[in-house]
mmCIF file of C-alpha atoms in Angstrom:
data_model
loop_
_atom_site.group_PDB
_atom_site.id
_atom_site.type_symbol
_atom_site.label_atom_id
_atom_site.label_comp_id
_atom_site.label_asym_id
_atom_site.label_seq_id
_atom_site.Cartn_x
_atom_site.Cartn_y
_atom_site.Cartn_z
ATOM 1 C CA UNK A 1 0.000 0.000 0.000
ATOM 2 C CA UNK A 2 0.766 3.863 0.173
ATOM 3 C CA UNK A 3 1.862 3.748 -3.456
ATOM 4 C CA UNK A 4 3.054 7.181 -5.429
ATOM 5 C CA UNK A 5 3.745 7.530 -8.931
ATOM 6 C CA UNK A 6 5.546 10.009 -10.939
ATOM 7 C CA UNK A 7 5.704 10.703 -15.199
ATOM 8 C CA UNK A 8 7.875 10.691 -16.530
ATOM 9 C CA UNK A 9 10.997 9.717 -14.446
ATOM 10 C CA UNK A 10 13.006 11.603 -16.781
ATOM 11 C CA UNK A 11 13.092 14.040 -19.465
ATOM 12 C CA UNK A 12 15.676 16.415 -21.424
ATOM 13 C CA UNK A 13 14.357 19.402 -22.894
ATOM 14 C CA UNK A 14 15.365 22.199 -24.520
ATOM 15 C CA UNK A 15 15.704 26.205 -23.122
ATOM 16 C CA UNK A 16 12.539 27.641 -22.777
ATOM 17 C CA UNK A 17 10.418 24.634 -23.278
ATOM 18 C CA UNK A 18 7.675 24.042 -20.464
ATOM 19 C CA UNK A 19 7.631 20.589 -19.170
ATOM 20 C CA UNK A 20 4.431 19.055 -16.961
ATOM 21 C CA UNK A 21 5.370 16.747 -14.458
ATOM 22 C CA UNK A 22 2.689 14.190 -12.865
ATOM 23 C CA UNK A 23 2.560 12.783 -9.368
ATOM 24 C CA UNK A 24 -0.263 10.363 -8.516
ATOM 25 C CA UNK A 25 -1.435 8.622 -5.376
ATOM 26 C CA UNK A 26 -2.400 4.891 -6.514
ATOM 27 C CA UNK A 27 -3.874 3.169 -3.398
ATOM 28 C CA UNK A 28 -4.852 5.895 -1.152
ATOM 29 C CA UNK A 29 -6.594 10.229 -1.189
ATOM 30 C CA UNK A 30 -4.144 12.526 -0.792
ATOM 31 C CA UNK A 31 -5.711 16.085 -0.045
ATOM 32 C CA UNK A 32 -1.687 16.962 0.559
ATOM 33 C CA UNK A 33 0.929 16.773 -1.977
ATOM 34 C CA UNK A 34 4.026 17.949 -1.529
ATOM 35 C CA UNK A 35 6.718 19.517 -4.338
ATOM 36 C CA UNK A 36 10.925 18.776 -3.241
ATOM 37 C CA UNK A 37 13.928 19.536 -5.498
ATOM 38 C CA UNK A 38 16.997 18.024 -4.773
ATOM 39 C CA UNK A 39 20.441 19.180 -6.799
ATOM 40 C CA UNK A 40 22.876 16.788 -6.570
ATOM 41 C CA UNK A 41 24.560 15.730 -3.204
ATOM 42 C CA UNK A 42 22.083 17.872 -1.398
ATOM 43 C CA UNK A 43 18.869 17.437 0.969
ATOM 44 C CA UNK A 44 15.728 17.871 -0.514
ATOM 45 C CA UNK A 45 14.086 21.353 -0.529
ATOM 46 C CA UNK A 46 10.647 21.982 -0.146
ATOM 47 C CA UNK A 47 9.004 23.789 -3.230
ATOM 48 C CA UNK A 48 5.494 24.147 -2.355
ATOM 49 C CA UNK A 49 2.575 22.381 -0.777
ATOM 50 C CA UNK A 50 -0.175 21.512 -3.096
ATOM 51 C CA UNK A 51 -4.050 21.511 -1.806
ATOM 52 C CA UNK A 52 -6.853 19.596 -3.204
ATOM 53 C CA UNK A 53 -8.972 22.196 -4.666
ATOM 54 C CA UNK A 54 -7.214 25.247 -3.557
ATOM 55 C CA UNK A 55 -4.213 27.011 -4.491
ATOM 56 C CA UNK A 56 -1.280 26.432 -3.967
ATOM 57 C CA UNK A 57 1.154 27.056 -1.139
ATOM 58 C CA UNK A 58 4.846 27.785 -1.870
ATOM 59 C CA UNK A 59 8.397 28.483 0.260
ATOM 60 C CA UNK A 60 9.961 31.794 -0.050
ATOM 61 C CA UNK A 61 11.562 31.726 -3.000
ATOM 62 C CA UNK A 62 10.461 29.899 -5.043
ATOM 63 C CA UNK A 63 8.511 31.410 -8.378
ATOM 64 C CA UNK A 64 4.730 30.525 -8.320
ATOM 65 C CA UNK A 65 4.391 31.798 -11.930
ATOM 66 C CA UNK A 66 7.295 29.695 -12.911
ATOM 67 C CA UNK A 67 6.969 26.267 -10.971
ATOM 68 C CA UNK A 68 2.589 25.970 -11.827
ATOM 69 C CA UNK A 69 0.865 23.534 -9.373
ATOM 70 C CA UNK A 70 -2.330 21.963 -10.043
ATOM 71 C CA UNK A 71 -4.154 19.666 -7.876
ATOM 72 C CA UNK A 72 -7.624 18.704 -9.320
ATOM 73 C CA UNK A 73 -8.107 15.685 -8.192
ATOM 74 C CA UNK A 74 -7.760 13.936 -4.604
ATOM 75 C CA UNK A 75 -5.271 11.400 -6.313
ATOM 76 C CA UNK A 76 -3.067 13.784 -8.752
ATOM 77 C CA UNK A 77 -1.235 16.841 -8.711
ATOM 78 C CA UNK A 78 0.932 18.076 -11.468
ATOM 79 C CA UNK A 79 3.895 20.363 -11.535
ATOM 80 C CA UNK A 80 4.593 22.334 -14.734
ATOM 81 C CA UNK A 81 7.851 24.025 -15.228
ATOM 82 C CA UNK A 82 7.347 26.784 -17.331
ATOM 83 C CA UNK A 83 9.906 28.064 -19.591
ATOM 84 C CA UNK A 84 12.484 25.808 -18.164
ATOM 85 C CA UNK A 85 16.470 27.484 -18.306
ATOM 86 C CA UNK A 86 19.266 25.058 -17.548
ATOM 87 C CA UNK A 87 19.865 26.163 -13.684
ATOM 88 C CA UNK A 88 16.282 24.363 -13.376
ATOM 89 C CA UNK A 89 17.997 21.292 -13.990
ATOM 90 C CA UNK A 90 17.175 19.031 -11.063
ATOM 91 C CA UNK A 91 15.522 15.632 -9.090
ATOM 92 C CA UNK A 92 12.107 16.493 -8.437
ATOM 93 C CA UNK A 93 10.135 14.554 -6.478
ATOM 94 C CA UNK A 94 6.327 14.488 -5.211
ATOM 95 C CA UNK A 95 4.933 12.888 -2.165
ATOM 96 C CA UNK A 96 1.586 12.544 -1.070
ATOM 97 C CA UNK A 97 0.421 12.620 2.985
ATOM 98 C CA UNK A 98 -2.006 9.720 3.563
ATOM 99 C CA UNK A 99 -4.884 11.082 5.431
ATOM 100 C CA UNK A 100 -6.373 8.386 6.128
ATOM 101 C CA UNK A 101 -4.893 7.556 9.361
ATOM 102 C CA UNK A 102 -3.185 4.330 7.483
ATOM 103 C CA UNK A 103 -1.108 3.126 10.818
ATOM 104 C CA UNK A 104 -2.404 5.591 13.118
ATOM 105 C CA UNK A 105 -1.073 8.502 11.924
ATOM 106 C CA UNK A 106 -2.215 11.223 9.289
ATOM 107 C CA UNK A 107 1.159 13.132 9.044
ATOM 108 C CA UNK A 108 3.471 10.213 6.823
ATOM 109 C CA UNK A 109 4.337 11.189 3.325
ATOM 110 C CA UNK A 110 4.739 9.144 0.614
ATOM 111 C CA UNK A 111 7.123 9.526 -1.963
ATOM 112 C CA UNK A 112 7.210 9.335 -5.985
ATOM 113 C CA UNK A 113 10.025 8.039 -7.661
ATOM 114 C CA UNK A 114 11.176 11.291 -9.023
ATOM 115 C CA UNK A 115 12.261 13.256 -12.313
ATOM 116 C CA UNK A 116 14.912 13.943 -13.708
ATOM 117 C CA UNK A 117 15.119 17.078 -15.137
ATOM 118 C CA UNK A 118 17.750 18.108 -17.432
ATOM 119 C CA UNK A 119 17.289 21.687 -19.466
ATOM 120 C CA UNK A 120 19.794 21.782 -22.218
ATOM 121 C CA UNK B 1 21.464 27.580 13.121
ATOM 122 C CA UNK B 2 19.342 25.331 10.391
ATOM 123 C CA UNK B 3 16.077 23.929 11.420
ATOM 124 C CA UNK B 4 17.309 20.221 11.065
ATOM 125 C CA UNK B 5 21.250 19.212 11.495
ATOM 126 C CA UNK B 6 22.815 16.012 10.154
ATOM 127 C CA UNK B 7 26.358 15.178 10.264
ATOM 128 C CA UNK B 8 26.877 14.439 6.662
ATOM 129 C CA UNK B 9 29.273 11.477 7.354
ATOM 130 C CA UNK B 10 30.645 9.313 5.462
ATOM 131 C CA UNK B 11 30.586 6.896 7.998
ATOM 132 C CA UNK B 12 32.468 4.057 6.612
ATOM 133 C CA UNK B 13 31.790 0.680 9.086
ATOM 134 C CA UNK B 14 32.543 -3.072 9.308
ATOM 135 C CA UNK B 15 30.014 -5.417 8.006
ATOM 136 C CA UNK B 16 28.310 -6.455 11.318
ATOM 137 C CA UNK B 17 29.276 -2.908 13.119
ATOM 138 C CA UNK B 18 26.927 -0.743 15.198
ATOM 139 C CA UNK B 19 26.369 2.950 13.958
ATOM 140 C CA UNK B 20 24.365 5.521 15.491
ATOM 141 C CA UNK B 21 23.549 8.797 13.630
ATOM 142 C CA UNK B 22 22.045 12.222 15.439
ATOM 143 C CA UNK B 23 19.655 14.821 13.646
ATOM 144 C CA UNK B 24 19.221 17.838 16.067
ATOM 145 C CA UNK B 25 16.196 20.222 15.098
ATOM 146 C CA UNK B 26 16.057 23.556 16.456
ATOM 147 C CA UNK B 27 11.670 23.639 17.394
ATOM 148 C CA UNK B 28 10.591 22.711 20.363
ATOM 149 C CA UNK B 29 6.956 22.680 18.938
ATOM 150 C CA UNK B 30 7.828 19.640 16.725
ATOM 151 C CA UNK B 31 5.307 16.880 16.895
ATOM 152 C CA UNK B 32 6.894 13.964 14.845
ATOM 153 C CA UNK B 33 9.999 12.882 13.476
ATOM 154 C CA UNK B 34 11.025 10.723 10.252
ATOM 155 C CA UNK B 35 14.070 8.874 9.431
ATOM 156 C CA UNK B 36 14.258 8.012 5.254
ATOM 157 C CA UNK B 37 16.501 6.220 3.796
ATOM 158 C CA UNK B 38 17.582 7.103 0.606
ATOM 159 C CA UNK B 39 19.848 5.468 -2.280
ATOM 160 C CA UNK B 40 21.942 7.520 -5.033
ATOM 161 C CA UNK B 41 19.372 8.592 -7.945
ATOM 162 C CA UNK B 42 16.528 7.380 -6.210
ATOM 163 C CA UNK B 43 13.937 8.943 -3.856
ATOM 164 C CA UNK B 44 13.405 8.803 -0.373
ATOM 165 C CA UNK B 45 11.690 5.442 1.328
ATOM 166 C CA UNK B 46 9.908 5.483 4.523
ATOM 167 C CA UNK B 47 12.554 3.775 7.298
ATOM 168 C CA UNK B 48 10.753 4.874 10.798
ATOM 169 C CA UNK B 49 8.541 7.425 12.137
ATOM 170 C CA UNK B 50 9.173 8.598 15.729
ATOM 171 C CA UNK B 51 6.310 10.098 18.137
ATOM 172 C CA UNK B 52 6.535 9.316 21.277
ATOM 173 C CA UNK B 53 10.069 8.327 22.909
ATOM 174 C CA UNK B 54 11.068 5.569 20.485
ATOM 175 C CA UNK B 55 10.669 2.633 17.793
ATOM 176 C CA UNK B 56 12.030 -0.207 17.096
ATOM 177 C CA UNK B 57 12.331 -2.438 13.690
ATOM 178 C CA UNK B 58 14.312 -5.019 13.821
ATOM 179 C CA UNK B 59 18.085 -4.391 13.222
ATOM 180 C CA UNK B 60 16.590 -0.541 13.401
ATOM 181 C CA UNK B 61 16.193 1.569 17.091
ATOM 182 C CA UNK B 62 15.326 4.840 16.585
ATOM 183 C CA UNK B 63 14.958 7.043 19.500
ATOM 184 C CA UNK B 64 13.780 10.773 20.184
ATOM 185 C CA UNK B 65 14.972 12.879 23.214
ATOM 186 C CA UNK B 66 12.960 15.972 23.580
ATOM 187 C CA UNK B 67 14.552 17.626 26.274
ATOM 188 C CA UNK B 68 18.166 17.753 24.017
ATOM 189 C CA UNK B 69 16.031 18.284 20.717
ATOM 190 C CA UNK B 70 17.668 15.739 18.878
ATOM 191 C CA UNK B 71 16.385 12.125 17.411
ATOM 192 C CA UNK B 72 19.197 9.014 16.850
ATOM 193 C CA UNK B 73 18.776 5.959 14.384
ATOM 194 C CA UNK B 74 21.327 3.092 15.804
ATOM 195 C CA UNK B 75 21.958 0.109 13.210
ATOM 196 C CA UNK B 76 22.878 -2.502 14.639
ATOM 197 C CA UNK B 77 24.816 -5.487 12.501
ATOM 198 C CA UNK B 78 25.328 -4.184 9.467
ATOM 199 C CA UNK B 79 24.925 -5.292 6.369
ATOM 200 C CA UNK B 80 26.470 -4.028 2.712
ATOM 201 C CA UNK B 81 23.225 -3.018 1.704
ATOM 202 C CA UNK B 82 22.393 -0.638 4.374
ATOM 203 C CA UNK B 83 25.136 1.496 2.613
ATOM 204 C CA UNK B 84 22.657 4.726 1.564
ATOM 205 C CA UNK B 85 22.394 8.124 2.608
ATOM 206 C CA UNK B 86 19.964 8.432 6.028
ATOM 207 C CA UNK B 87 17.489 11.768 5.855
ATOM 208 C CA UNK B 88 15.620 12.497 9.031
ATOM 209 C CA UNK B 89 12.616 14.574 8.233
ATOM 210 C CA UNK B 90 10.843 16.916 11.084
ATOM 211 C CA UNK B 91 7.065 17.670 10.890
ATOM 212 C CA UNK B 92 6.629 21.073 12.681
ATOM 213 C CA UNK B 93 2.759 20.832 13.241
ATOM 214 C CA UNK B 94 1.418 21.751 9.797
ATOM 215 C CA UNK B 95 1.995 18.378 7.823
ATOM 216 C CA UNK B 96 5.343 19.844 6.210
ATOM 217 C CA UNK B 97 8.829 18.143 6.251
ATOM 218 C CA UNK B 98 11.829 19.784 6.585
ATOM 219 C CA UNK B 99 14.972 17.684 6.055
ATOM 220 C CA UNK B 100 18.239 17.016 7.123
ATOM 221 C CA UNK B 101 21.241 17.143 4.886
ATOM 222 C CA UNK B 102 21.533 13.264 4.948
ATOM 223 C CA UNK B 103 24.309 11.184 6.762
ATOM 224 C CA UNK B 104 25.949 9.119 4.331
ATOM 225 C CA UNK B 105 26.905 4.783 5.631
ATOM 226 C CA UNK B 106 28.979 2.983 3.429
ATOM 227 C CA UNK B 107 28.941 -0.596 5.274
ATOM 228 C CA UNK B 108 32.427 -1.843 4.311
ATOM 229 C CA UNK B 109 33.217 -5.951 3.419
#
C-alpha cells in the first residue's frame, strides 16, 4: 500500500520549453501533496505544498508563476515548469500525505520516484 | 542555526558494526519525526517514524529525546546493503517536512 507515482521519471528538454510533471497517489486520497527539489549531493528542498482544490502554497523563493501547481483531483497533482532554463535542472520529487490515518497517523508522506530534469 | 542538522558522514563501518547517527532540530513545537533512507538517484523510502520516545524495527532503534532536541537511528549489525544516505525529516505541526542534509553509511566488506 501507500503507493506514489511520478511521469515521466526523466526528461531532457530544450531552453525555454515548459515541461508538466505528474505525481499520482495509486492506493490511497491525498488532499496533501508535496513539491521537493533536490540538486545533486544535497537534501531535498521543499518547493510548495499543493491543496486539493485550492491554491497552492509555496516556500519563499520559489517562483509561483514559474513552478505551476495543479491539484484537481484527490489522487493527482501536477507540476509544470514553465519556460524551463538550464539552472532548473534538477531531481524532483512528489509525495503525497495519507490522510487516512493508514497506521495511526495522518502526518506520513509518501514519496514518488522522481524526475529527472535536465534543461539543455 | 538550520532547522534540522545532520552530520553528513561518510561513515564508513565493518560489516556487522553498530552505527548511530544524530539529527538535532532547532523547534521545540515539533510533533513527529522521520528517518528516510535514501539510495543515489533514487527517492526517499519510509525507514521509521518517531512520536513518542522511540521505535524499534528489527536491526533498526530509533529514539527521540525531547529535552536535548535531537532524534538518533542506531543500526545494529550491518549489512552491505544498508550502505545509503539516512534523511531524518521533522514535521513542525502543519503536515510539512523539513529535512536534514543526509548522513551518508557505506557498510564496508
Amino acid at each position: 500500500g501507500a503507493v506514489v507515482s511520478q511521469h515521466p521519471s526523466w526528461v531532457i528538454c530544450k531552453s525555454g520549453t515548459s515541461v508538466k510533471i505528474e505525481c499520482r497517489s495509486l492506493d490511497f486520497q491525498a488532499t496533501t501533496m508535496f513539491w521537493y527539489r533536490q540538486f545533486p549531493k544535497q537534501s531535498l528542498m521543499l518547493m510548495a505544498t499543493s491543496n486539493e482544490g485550492s491554491k497552492a502554497t509555496y516556500e519563499q523563493g520559489v517562483e509561483k508563476d514559474k513552478f505551476l501547481i495543479n491539484h484537481a483531483s484527490l489522487t493527482l497533482s501536477t507540476l509544470t515548469v514553465t519556460s524551463a532554463h538550464p539552472e532548473d535542472s534538477s531531481f524532483y520529487i512528489c509525495s503525497a500525505r495519507d490522510s487516512s490515518g493508514r497506521g495511526g497517523r495522518t502526518d506520513t508522506q509518501y514519496f514518488g520516484p522522481g524526475t529527472r530534469l535536465t534543461v539543455l | 542555526r538550520k532547522e534540522v542538522e545532520q552530520d553528513p558522514g561518510p561513515f564508513n563501518v565493518p560489516e556487522g558494526a553498530t552505527v548511530a547517527f544524530n539529527c538535532t532540530y532547532s523547534n521545540s513545537a515539533s510533533q513527529s519525526f522521520f528517518w528516510y533512507r535514501q539510495d543515489c538517484r533514487k527517492e526517499p523510502k519510509l525507514l521509521m517514524s518517531v512520536y513518542s520516545s522511540g521505535n524499534e524495527d528489527g536491526r533498526f532503534t530509533a529514539q527521540l529525546n525531547r529535552a536535548s532536541q535531537y532524534i538518533s537511528l542506531l543500526i545494529r549489525d550491518s549489512k552491505l546493503s544498508d550502505s545509503a544516505t539516512y534523511l531524518c525529516a521533522v514535521n513542525s505541526g502543519t503536515y510539512k517536512y523539513i529535512f536534514g542534509t543526509g548522513t551518508r553509511l557505506k557498510v564496508l566488506a
